[in-house]
């Protein structure tokens, strides 16, 4: 596929030169055409120029289309289309009608459709398929629509290195892929042009994989906030006629955050354990997990990151405890009353052990939790081997759950034994927060039993307990 860099005399006379003659594209430069001098057209033109391409713009108003990247030319659409073999259509789909009249000039060219829509399912066919229908003689490739004008201008970074593309012509896709690579992007082929609708839906998605974890976080936070509000503040007011509502801001918040964090951390590891039991029960790894489990597994990273956010809040709220007015007041008052009454307190070694262990488990748990968060960053995880990544995320992950759970057990200590802890017959919040992580730890420990672990490892290596066809026992496949 050769890209014609020579512009006919006729074309030259219609074109508007946007830079001095001496600085026009060198003869060996590949010339690419961009229809549309809007935001995306300009950013794309700028980027192409930086990467050594020559750029001509096709515009309705070549003489008054505003400032374009230095070194580019603006022409009418016919002239621009004839000057290059690859044309970017940086125009909204609603305005594609003008292209139909350009069919003779666009036949045999590669048309790159970058367009997106404002809503899903706005049109019966994708924009790229519509474009292909308008110009059947061209090879339409859907690409670059998932990048913003801003990211195109600034060049690829870790977060937006991918350019998804699809199209019916292999050669046309190759030409676009080559150009995307030259621009510093990683091209990912999504198949034929029928995949264009899917690509056009990508930019319309709003944090799809964060939705479920955020709902869980909001639900848990709201539940525990009202639960603790009733147990702590309302109960004290109703039963003791004491107003401790000021505790809502720090004390209550600092109970809700660690509870939600611990439950969400456990929820992040629970689907993996459920999946293992399901594989053991079915005796094969080749059957699909139920949809709910699949969805749960896919949002584990987000569950973990939100849990880490709550853990950070818990740490910050804990750090301000010594400077709180209420705490300072209570310490001063207790010291003064002891002096007045000439009382001393006896040092309790058990309490000292418990308090130190409680803090130590909390610090270790939080430290490992931060490590898990860091290793989930794409730039870090990309630098790790699969074994290193799974060691951190799995082994250290369960250790984190263990430390954080122990931290909570040490916080509660023997409180659960006293009836006074069950205000209005409700268990304390920390006790509720221990249910999921404790179940997780017990289930995980059972999986680590040598006989169970052996069976699970065999299943994960491909062994199946029974043949689905004839029911006979299969031997190890490895
Ligand atoms: P824009 O700033 O509105 O520019 C669109 C350009 O289309 C105009 O500058 C105009 O160029 C041309 N145009 C307008 N009406 C026309 C008509 N009736 N007939 C022919 N040409 C017409 O839009 P944009 O942000 O660059 O987006 C262009 C396309 O890229 C859209 O399909 C959009 O979905 C897609 N996209 C944009 C971004 C982004 O970040 N902006 C990201 C991904 C995809 P002339 O005046 O020179 O003719």
Coordinates of C-alpha atoms and ligand atoms in Angstrom, one line a residue:
X1 CA 0.0 0.0 0.0
X2 CA 1.9 3.1 -1.2
X3 CA 1.0 6.5 0.1
X4 CA 1.1 9.1 -2.6
X5 CA 3.1 12.1 -1.5
X6 CA 2.8 14.1 -4.6
X7 CA 0.0 16.6 -4.9
X8 CA -1.2 17.4 -8.4
X9 CA -0.9 20.8 -9.9
X10 CA -4.6 21.2 -9.8
X11 CA -4.6 20.3 -6.1
X12 CA -1.6 22.6 -5.4
X13 CA -3.5 25.6 -6.7
X14 CA -6.5 24.8 -4.4
X15 CA -4.4 24.2 -1.3
X16 CA -3.5 26.7 1.3
X17 CA 0.1 26.4 2.6
X18 CA 0.3 26.9 6.3
X19 CA 4.1 27.1 6.4
X20 CA 6.9 28.6 4.3
X21 CA 7.8 26.7 1.2
X22 CA 11.2 25.7 2.5
X23 CA 9.8 23.9 5.5
X24 CA 7.2 21.7 3.8
X25 CA 7.3 17.9 4.2
X26 CA 10.4 16.3 2.9
X27 CA 9.8 14.2 -0.3
X28 CA 10.2 10.9 1.5
X29 CA 7.7 11.8 4.2
X30 CA 4.5 9.7 4.1
X31 CA 1.6 12.0 3.6
X32 CA -1.6 11.3 5.5
X33 CA -4.9 13.1 5.2
X34 CA -7.2 14.2 8.0
X35 CA -10.8 15.3 7.3
X36 CA -11.9 17.8 9.9
X37 CA -9.9 20.5 11.6
X38 CA -11.5 20.1 15.0
X39 CA -10.0 19.1 18.3
X40 CA -9.1 15.5 17.4
X41 CA -8.0 16.4 13.9
X42 CA -5.5 19.0 15.2
X43 CA -4.1 16.8 18.0
X44 CA -3.8 13.8 15.6
X45 CA -2.1 16.1 13.0
X46 CA 0.4 17.4 15.6
X47 CA 1.2 13.9 16.8
X48 CA 1.7 12.6 13.2
X49 CA 4.0 15.5 12.4
X50 CA 6.1 14.8 15.5
X51 CA 6.5 11.2 14.3
X52 CA 7.7 12.1 10.9
X53 CA 4.5 12.0 8.8
X54 CA 3.3 14.7 6.4
X55 CA -0.2 15.9 7.0
X56 CA -2.9 17.5 4.8
X57 CA -6.2 18.5 6.1
X58 CA -9.5 18.2 4.2
X59 CA -11.8 21.0 5.4
X60 CA -15.0 22.8 4.4
X61 CA -13.2 26.1 4.8
X62 CA -9.5 25.5 4.0
X63 CA -8.8 29.3 4.0
X64 CA -10.4 30.0 7.4
X65 CA -10.1 26.9 9.5
X66 CA -8.1 28.5 12.3
X67 CA -4.6 27.7 13.4
X68 CA -3.4 24.2 12.4
X69 CA -0.1 22.5 13.4
X70 CA 2.9 24.1 11.8
X71 CA 3.9 22.4 8.6
X72 CA 0.5 21.1 7.6
X73 CA -1.7 22.1 4.6
X74 CA -5.4 22.6 4.4
X75 CA -7.3 21.9 1.2
X76 CA -10.8 21.1 0.1
X77 CA -11.9 17.6 0.7
X78 CA -11.5 16.3 -2.9
X79 CA -7.9 17.6 -3.2
X80 CA -6.9 16.3 0.3
X81 CA -8.4 12.9 -0.4
X82 CA -6.5 12.6 -3.6
X83 CA -3.2 13.5 -1.9
X84 CA -2.9 10.5 0.5
X85 CA -3.8 6.8 0.6
X86 CA -4.9 6.9 4.2
X87 CA -7.6 9.3 5.4
X88 CA -8.6 9.9 9.0
X89 CA -12.3 10.9 9.2
X90 CA -12.2 13.3 12.2
X91 CA -15.8 14.4 11.7
X92 CA -18.9 13.6 13.8
X93 CA -21.0 10.8 12.3
X94 CA -24.0 13.1 11.9
X95 CA -22.0 15.0 9.2
X96 CA -20.8 12.0 7.2
X97 CA -23.2 12.7 4.3
X98 CA -20.7 14.9 2.5
X99 CA -18.4 11.8 2.1
X100 CA -20.8 10.1 -0.3
X101 CA -20.0 12.6 -3.0
X102 CA -16.3 11.9 -2.4
X103 CA -16.6 8.2 -3.2
X104 CA -14.6 8.4 -6.5
X105 CA -11.7 10.1 -4.7
X106 CA -11.9 7.8 -1.7
X107 CA -12.2 4.5 -3.6
X108 CA -9.3 2.1 -2.7
X109 CA -8.1 4.3 0.2
X110 CA -7.9 3.3 3.9
X111 CA -10.5 5.3 5.8
X112 CA -9.8 5.5 9.6
X113 CA -13.0 6.1 11.5
X114 CA -12.3 7.7 14.9
X115 CA -15.8 8.7 15.8
X116 CA -17.8 8.1 18.9
X117 CA -21.4 8.6 19.8
X118 CA -23.0 10.4 22.7
X119 CA -25.1 7.4 23.8
X120 CA -25.1 3.6 23.3
X121 CA -27.4 2.1 20.7
X122 CA -28.1 5.5 19.1
X123 CA -28.0 4.1 15.6
X124 CA -28.9 0.7 14.2
X125 CA -25.3 0.2 12.8
X126 CA -21.9 1.3 14.1
X127 CA -20.4 4.5 12.7
X128 CA -17.6 2.6 11.0
X129 CA -20.1 0.2 9.3
X130 CA -22.2 3.2 8.2
X131 CA -19.0 4.8 6.7
X132 CA -18.2 1.6 4.9
X133 CA -21.8 1.6 3.5
X134 CA -21.3 5.2 2.2
X135 CA -17.9 4.4 0.6
X136 CA -18.0 0.6 -0.3
X137 CA -14.9 1.0 -2.4
X138 CA -12.7 2.1 0.5
X139 CA -11.3 -0.1 3.4
X140 CA -12.7 1.3 6.6
X141 CA -10.7 0.7 9.8
X142 CA -12.1 1.7 13.2
X143 CA -9.3 3.0 15.4
X144 CA -8.1 5.7 17.8
X145 CA -11.6 6.4 19.1
X146 CA -10.7 5.3 22.6
X147 CA -8.0 8.0 22.9
X148 CA -8.8 11.6 23.7
X149 CA -7.5 14.6 21.7
X150 CA -5.6 15.5 24.8
X151 CA -3.8 12.1 25.2
X152 CA -3.1 12.0 21.5
X153 CA -1.3 15.4 21.7
X154 CA 0.6 14.4 24.8
X155 CA 1.7 11.1 23.5
X156 CA 1.1 7.7 25.0
X157 CA 1.6 7.0 28.7
X158 CA 1.2 3.8 30.6
X159 CA -2.5 4.3 31.1
X160 CA -3.5 4.9 27.5
X161 CA -1.0 3.1 25.4
X162 CA -3.5 0.9 23.6
X163 CA -5.1 1.6 20.3
X164 CA -8.0 -0.8 19.6
X165 CA -8.7 -1.4 15.9
X166 CA -10.9 -3.5 13.7
X167 CA -11.7 -3.7 10.0
X168 CA -12.4 -6.2 7.2
X169 CA -9.2 -5.7 5.2
X170 CA -6.0 -7.2 6.7
X171 CA -3.8 -4.9 4.6
X172 CA -5.7 -1.8 5.7
X173 CA -5.4 -2.9 9.4
X174 CA -1.7 -3.5 9.0
X175 CA -1.2 0.0 7.6
X176 CA -3.0 1.5 10.6
X177 CA -1.3 -0.8 13.0
X178 CA 2.1 0.2 11.6
X179 CA 1.3 3.9 11.9
X180 CA -0.1 3.5 15.5
X181 CA 3.1 1.7 16.5
X182 CA 5.2 4.5 15.0
X183 CA 3.1 7.0 17.0
X184 CA 4.2 5.0 20.1
X185 CA 0.9 3.1 20.8
X186 CA 0.3 -0.6 21.1
X187 CA -2.2 -1.7 18.5
X188 CA -4.7 -4.3 19.5
X189 CA -6.7 -6.0 16.7
X190 CA -10.3 -6.7 17.7
X191 CA -11.3 -8.4 14.5
X192 CA -13.6 -7.5 11.7
X193 CA -15.6 -4.3 11.3
X194 CA -18.6 -5.9 13.1
X195 CA -16.6 -5.3 16.3
X196 CA -16.7 -1.5 15.7
X197 CA -19.9 -1.1 17.7
X198 CA -18.1 -2.6 20.7
X199 CA -15.2 -0.2 20.3
X200 CA -17.6 2.7 20.0
X201 CA -19.1 1.7 23.3
X202 CA -15.8 1.7 25.1
X203 CA -15.5 5.5 25.7
X204 CA -19.1 5.6 26.9
X205 CA -18.4 3.3 29.8
X206 CA -18.2 4.9 33.2
X207 CA -15.9 2.9 35.5
X208 CA -17.7 -0.4 34.7
X209 CA -15.5 -2.6 36.8
X210 CA -15.7 -0.1 39.8
X211 CA -19.5 -0.1 39.9
X212 CA -20.1 -3.3 42.0
X213 CA -17.2 -2.6 44.5
X214 CA -18.4 1.0 45.0
X215 CA -22.0 -0.2 45.6
X216 CA -20.7 -2.7 48.1
X217 CA -18.6 0.0 49.8
X218 CA -21.5 2.5 50.0
X219 CA -23.9 -0.2 51.2
X220 CA -21.6 -1.5 53.9
X221 CA -20.7 2.1 55.0
X222 CA -24.3 3.1 55.3
X223 CA -25.3 0.0 57.1
X224 CA -22.5 0.1 59.7
X225 CA -22.9 3.9 60.2
X226 CA -26.6 3.6 61.1
X227 CA -26.0 0.4 63.0
X228 CA -23.3 2.0 65.2
X229 CA -25.2 5.2 65.4
X230 CA -28.1 3.3 67.0
X231 CA -26.0 1.2 69.3
X232 CA -23.6 4.0 70.5
X233 CA -25.3 7.4 70.2
X234 CA -29.0 6.7 70.3
X235 CA -28.7 3.9 72.9
X236 CA -26.7 6.1 75.2
X237 CA -29.2 9.0 74.8
X238 CA -32.3 6.8 75.3
X239 CA -31.0 4.6 78.2
X240 CA -28.6 7.0 80.0
X241 CA -29.9 10.4 78.9
X242 CA -26.4 11.3 77.8
X243 CA -25.7 13.2 74.6
X244 CA -22.5 11.8 73.0
X245 CA -23.5 12.8 69.4
X246 CA -20.1 14.6 69.0
X247 CA -18.6 11.1 68.6
X248 CA -20.2 10.8 65.2
X249 CA -17.4 12.8 63.5
X250 CA -14.4 10.8 64.6
X251 CA -15.2 7.9 66.9
X252 CA -18.0 6.6 64.9
X253 CA -16.2 7.2 61.6
X254 CA -13.1 5.4 62.9
X255 CA -15.2 2.4 63.7
X256 CA -17.1 2.3 60.4
X257 CA -13.9 2.6 58.2
X258 CA -11.9 -0.3 59.6
X259 CA -15.0 -2.5 59.6
X260 CA -15.7 -1.8 55.9
X261 CA -12.1 -2.1 55.1
X262 CA -11.7 -5.5 56.7
X263 CA -14.9 -6.9 55.2
X264 CA -14.0 -5.7 51.7
X265 CA -10.5 -7.1 52.0
X266 CA -12.0 -10.5 52.8
X267 CA -14.5 -10.1 50.0
X268 CA -11.6 -9.6 47.7
X269 CA -10.1 -13.0 48.5
X270 CA -13.4 -15.0 49.2
X271 CA -14.3 -15.6 45.5
X272 CA -10.9 -17.3 44.9
X273 CA -11.6 -19.7 47.7
X274 CA -15.2 -20.3 46.6
X275 CA -13.9 -21.0 43.1
X276 CA -11.4 -23.6 44.6
X277 CA -14.2 -25.4 46.4
X278 CA -16.3 -25.3 43.3
X279 CA -13.5 -26.9 41.3
X280 CA -13.0 -29.6 44.0
X281 CA -16.8 -30.3 44.1
X282 CA -17.0 -30.5 40.3
X283 CA -13.7 -32.4 40.0
X284 CA -12.7 -30.3 37.0
X285 CA -11.4 -26.8 36.1
X286 CA -13.0 -26.9 32.6
X287 CA -16.5 -25.9 33.6
X288 CA -17.4 -22.3 33.6
X289 CA -18.0 -20.6 37.0
X290 CA -21.4 -19.2 37.5
X291 CA -21.9 -15.6 36.2
X292 CA -22.1 -14.1 39.7
X293 CA -18.8 -15.6 40.7
X294 CA -17.2 -14.5 37.4
X295 CA -18.3 -10.9 38.0
X296 CA -17.1 -11.0 41.6
X297 CA -13.7 -12.4 40.5
X298 CA -13.3 -9.7 37.9
X299 CA -13.7 -6.8 40.4
X300 CA -11.3 -8.2 43.1
X301 CA -8.7 -5.6 42.4
X302 CA -11.2 -2.7 42.8
X303 CA -12.6 -4.3 46.0
X304 CA -9.0 -4.4 47.3
X305 CA -8.2 -0.9 46.3
X306 CA -11.3 0.5 47.9
X307 CA -10.6 -1.5 51.1
X308 CA -7.1 0.0 51.1
X309 CA -8.7 3.5 50.8
X310 CA -10.8 2.8 53.9
X311 CA -7.7 1.4 55.7
X312 CA -5.9 4.7 55.0
X313 CA -8.8 6.7 56.5
X314 CA -8.7 4.5 59.6
X315 CA -5.0 5.2 60.0
X316 CA -5.5 9.0 59.6
X317 CA -8.4 9.0 62.0
X318 CA -6.3 7.0 64.5
X319 CA -3.4 9.4 64.2
X320 CA -5.5 12.3 65.4
X321 CA -6.8 10.6 68.5
X322 CA -4.1 12.1 70.9
X323 CA -5.0 15.7 69.8
X324 CA -8.7 15.3 70.2
X325 CA -10.3 17.6 72.8
X326 CA -12.4 14.8 74.2
X327 CA -9.3 12.5 74.7
X328 CA -7.1 15.3 76.2
X329 CA -10.0 16.2 78.5
X330 CA -10.5 12.6 79.7
X331 CA -6.7 12.1 80.3
X332 CA -6.3 15.3 82.3
X333 CA -9.5 14.7 84.3
X334 CA -8.4 11.2 85.2
X335 CA -4.9 12.4 86.2
X336 CA -6.3 15.2 88.4
X337 CA -8.8 13.0 90.1
X338 CA -6.2 10.4 90.8
X339 CA -3.9 13.1 92.4
X340 CA -6.9 14.5 94.4
X341 CA -7.9 11.1 95.7
X342 CA -4.2 10.0 96.1
X343 CA -4.9 7.0 93.9
X344 CA -2.4 5.0 91.8
X345 CA -3.1 2.4 89.2
X346 CA -1.4 -0.9 88.9
X347 CA 0.5 -1.8 85.8
X348 CA -1.3 -4.7 84.0
X349 CA 1.1 -6.8 81.9
X350 CA -1.7 -8.6 80.1
X351 CA -3.2 -5.3 79.0
X352 CA 0.2 -4.1 77.8
X353 CA 0.8 -7.2 75.8
X354 CA -2.7 -7.0 74.3
X355 CA -2.4 -3.3 73.4
X356 CA 1.1 -3.8 71.9
X357 CA 0.0 -6.8 69.9
X358 CA -3.1 -5.0 68.7
X359 CA -1.0 -2.1 67.4
X360 CA 1.7 -4.3 66.0
X361 CA -0.8 -6.5 64.0
X362 CA -2.5 -3.3 62.7
X363 CA 0.8 -1.8 61.5
X364 CA 1.9 -5.1 59.9
X365 CA -1.5 -5.6 58.3
X366 CA -1.5 -2.1 57.0
X367 CA 2.1 -2.3 55.7
X368 CA 1.3 -5.4 53.7
X369 CA -1.9 -3.9 52.5
X370 CA 0.0 -1.0 51.1
X371 CA 2.4 -3.4 49.4
X372 CA -0.5 -5.2 47.8
X373 CA -1.9 -1.9 46.6
X374 CA 1.4 -0.8 45.1
X375 CA 1.9 -4.2 43.3
X376 CA -1.5 -3.9 41.7
X377 CA -0.4 -0.7 39.8
X378 CA 0.1 -1.6 36.1
X379 CA 3.6 -0.1 36.0
X380 CA 4.7 -2.3 39.0
X381 CA 2.9 -5.5 38.1
X382 CA 4.2 -5.3 34.5
X383 CA 7.7 -5.4 36.0
X384 CA 7.0 -8.6 38.1
X385 CA 7.1 -12.1 36.8
X386 CA 3.8 -14.1 37.2
X387 CA 5.2 -16.0 40.1
X388 CA 6.3 -12.8 41.9
X389 CA 2.9 -11.2 41.3
X390 CA 0.9 -14.2 42.5
X391 CA 3.3 -14.6 45.6
X392 CA 2.5 -11.0 46.6
X393 CA -1.2 -11.0 45.7
X394 CA -2.0 -14.5 47.0
X395 CA 0.4 -15.5 49.8
X396 CA 1.0 -12.0 51.2
X397 CA -2.6 -11.2 50.6
X398 CA -3.8 -13.9 52.9
X399 CA -1.2 -12.9 55.4
X400 CA -2.6 -9.4 55.3
X401 CA -6.2 -10.7 55.9
X402 CA -4.8 -12.7 58.8
X403 CA -3.0 -9.8 60.4
X404 CA -5.9 -7.4 60.0
X405 CA -8.3 -10.0 61.4
X406 CA -6.0 -10.7 64.4
X407 CA -5.8 -6.9 64.9
X408 CA -9.6 -6.8 65.2
X409 CA -9.8 -9.9 67.5
X410 CA -7.2 -8.2 69.8
X411 CA -9.3 -5.0 69.7
X412 CA -12.4 -6.9 70.9
X413 CA -10.5 -9.2 73.2
X414 CA -13.0 -10.6 75.7
X415 CA -15.7 -7.9 75.2
X416 CA -18.0 -10.4 73.5
X417 CA -18.2 -12.3 76.7
X418 CA -20.0 -9.5 78.5
X419 CA -23.7 -9.0 78.2
X420 CA -23.3 -5.2 78.4
X421 CA -21.6 -5.4 74.9
X422 CA -24.9 -6.5 73.4
X423 CA -26.8 -3.2 73.6
X424 CA -30.4 -3.7 72.6
X425 CA -29.5 -7.4 72.0
X426 CA -27.2 -6.4 69.0
X427 CA -23.6 -7.6 68.7
X428 CA -20.9 -5.0 68.6
X429 CA -19.8 -3.8 65.2
X430 CA -16.3 -5.3 65.3
X431 CA -17.9 -8.8 66.0
X432 CA -19.9 -8.5 62.8
X433 CA -16.8 -7.4 60.8
X434 CA -15.1 -10.6 61.8
X435 CA -17.6 -13.0 60.3
X436 CA -16.5 -12.8 56.6
X437 CA -12.7 -12.8 57.3
X438 CA -12.9 -15.6 59.9
X439 CA -14.9 -17.7 57.4
X440 CA -12.4 -16.9 54.7
X441 CA -9.4 -17.9 56.9
X442 CA -11.1 -21.2 58.0
X443 CA -11.9 -22.1 54.4
X444 CA -8.4 -21.2 53.2
X445 CA -6.8 -23.3 56.0
X446 CA -8.9 -26.3 55.0
X447 CA -7.7 -25.9 51.4
X448 CA -4.1 -26.0 52.7
X449 CA -4.6 -29.5 54.2
X450 CA -2.2 -31.7 52.2
X451 CA -5.0 -34.1 50.9
X452 CA -7.2 -31.2 49.8
X453 CA -4.3 -29.2 48.4
X454 CA -3.1 -32.2 46.4
X455 CA -6.5 -32.8 44.8
X456 CA -6.9 -29.1 43.9
X457 CA -3.4 -28.9 42.4
X458 CA -4.2 -31.9 40.2
X459 CA -7.4 -30.4 39.1
X460 CA -5.7 -27.1 38.3
X461 CA -3.1 -29.0 36.2
X462 CA -5.9 -30.4 34.0
X463 CA -7.0 -33.6 35.8
X464 CA -10.7 -34.4 35.8
X465 CA -12.4 -36.7 38.3
X466 CA -14.9 -38.2 35.8
X467 CA -15.2 -38.1 32.0
X468 CA -18.3 -36.1 31.2
X469 CA -19.0 -38.5 28.3
X470 CA -18.8 -42.0 29.7
X471 CA -18.3 -41.4 33.4
X472 CA -15.0 -43.3 33.6
X473 CA -12.3 -42.2 35.9
X474 CA -9.5 -40.3 34.1
X475 CA -5.9 -40.5 34.9
X476 CA -3.6 -37.5 35.4
X477 CA -3.3 -35.6 32.2
X478 CA 0.1 -34.2 33.1
Ligands
LIG1 P1 -15.0 18.9 16.5 O1 -14.0 19.7 17.3 O2 -16.4 19.4 16.6 O3 -14.5 18.9 15.0 C1 -15.3 18.3 14.0 C2 -14.8 18.8 12.7 O4 -15.6 18.2 11.7 C3 -15.0 20.3 12.5 O5 -13.9 21.0 13.0 C4 -15.2 20.5 11.0 O6 -13.9 20.6 10.4 C5 -15.8 19.1 10.6 N1 -17.2 19.3 10.3 C6 -18.2 19.9 11.1 N2 -19.3 19.9 10.5 C7 -19.2 19.3 9.2 C8 -20.0 19.1 8.1 N3 -21.3 19.3 8.2 N4 -19.5 18.5 7.0 C9 -18.2 18.2 7.0 N5 -17.3 18.4 8.0 C10 -17.8 19.0 9.1 O7 -15.0 17.4 16.9 P2 -13.7 16.5 17.4 O8 -13.7 16.6 18.9 O9 -12.5 16.8 16.7 O10 -14.2 15.1 17.1 C11 -14.2 14.6 15.7 C12 -14.5 13.1 15.7 O11 -13.5 12.4 16.5 C13 -15.9 12.8 16.3 O12 -16.5 11.8 15.6 C14 -15.6 12.3 17.7 O13 -16.5 11.4 18.2 C15 -14.2 11.7 17.5 N6 -13.4 11.7 18.8 C16 -13.1 12.8 19.4 C17 -12.2 12.8 20.5 C18 -11.8 14.0 21.3 O14 -11.2 14.0 22.3 N7 -12.2 15.2 20.8 C19 -11.8 11.5 21.0 C20 -12.1 10.4 20.3 C21 -12.9 10.4 19.2 P3 -13.8 21.7 9.1 O15 -14.4 23.0 9.6 O16 -12.4 21.8 8.9 O17 -14.6 21.1 8.0

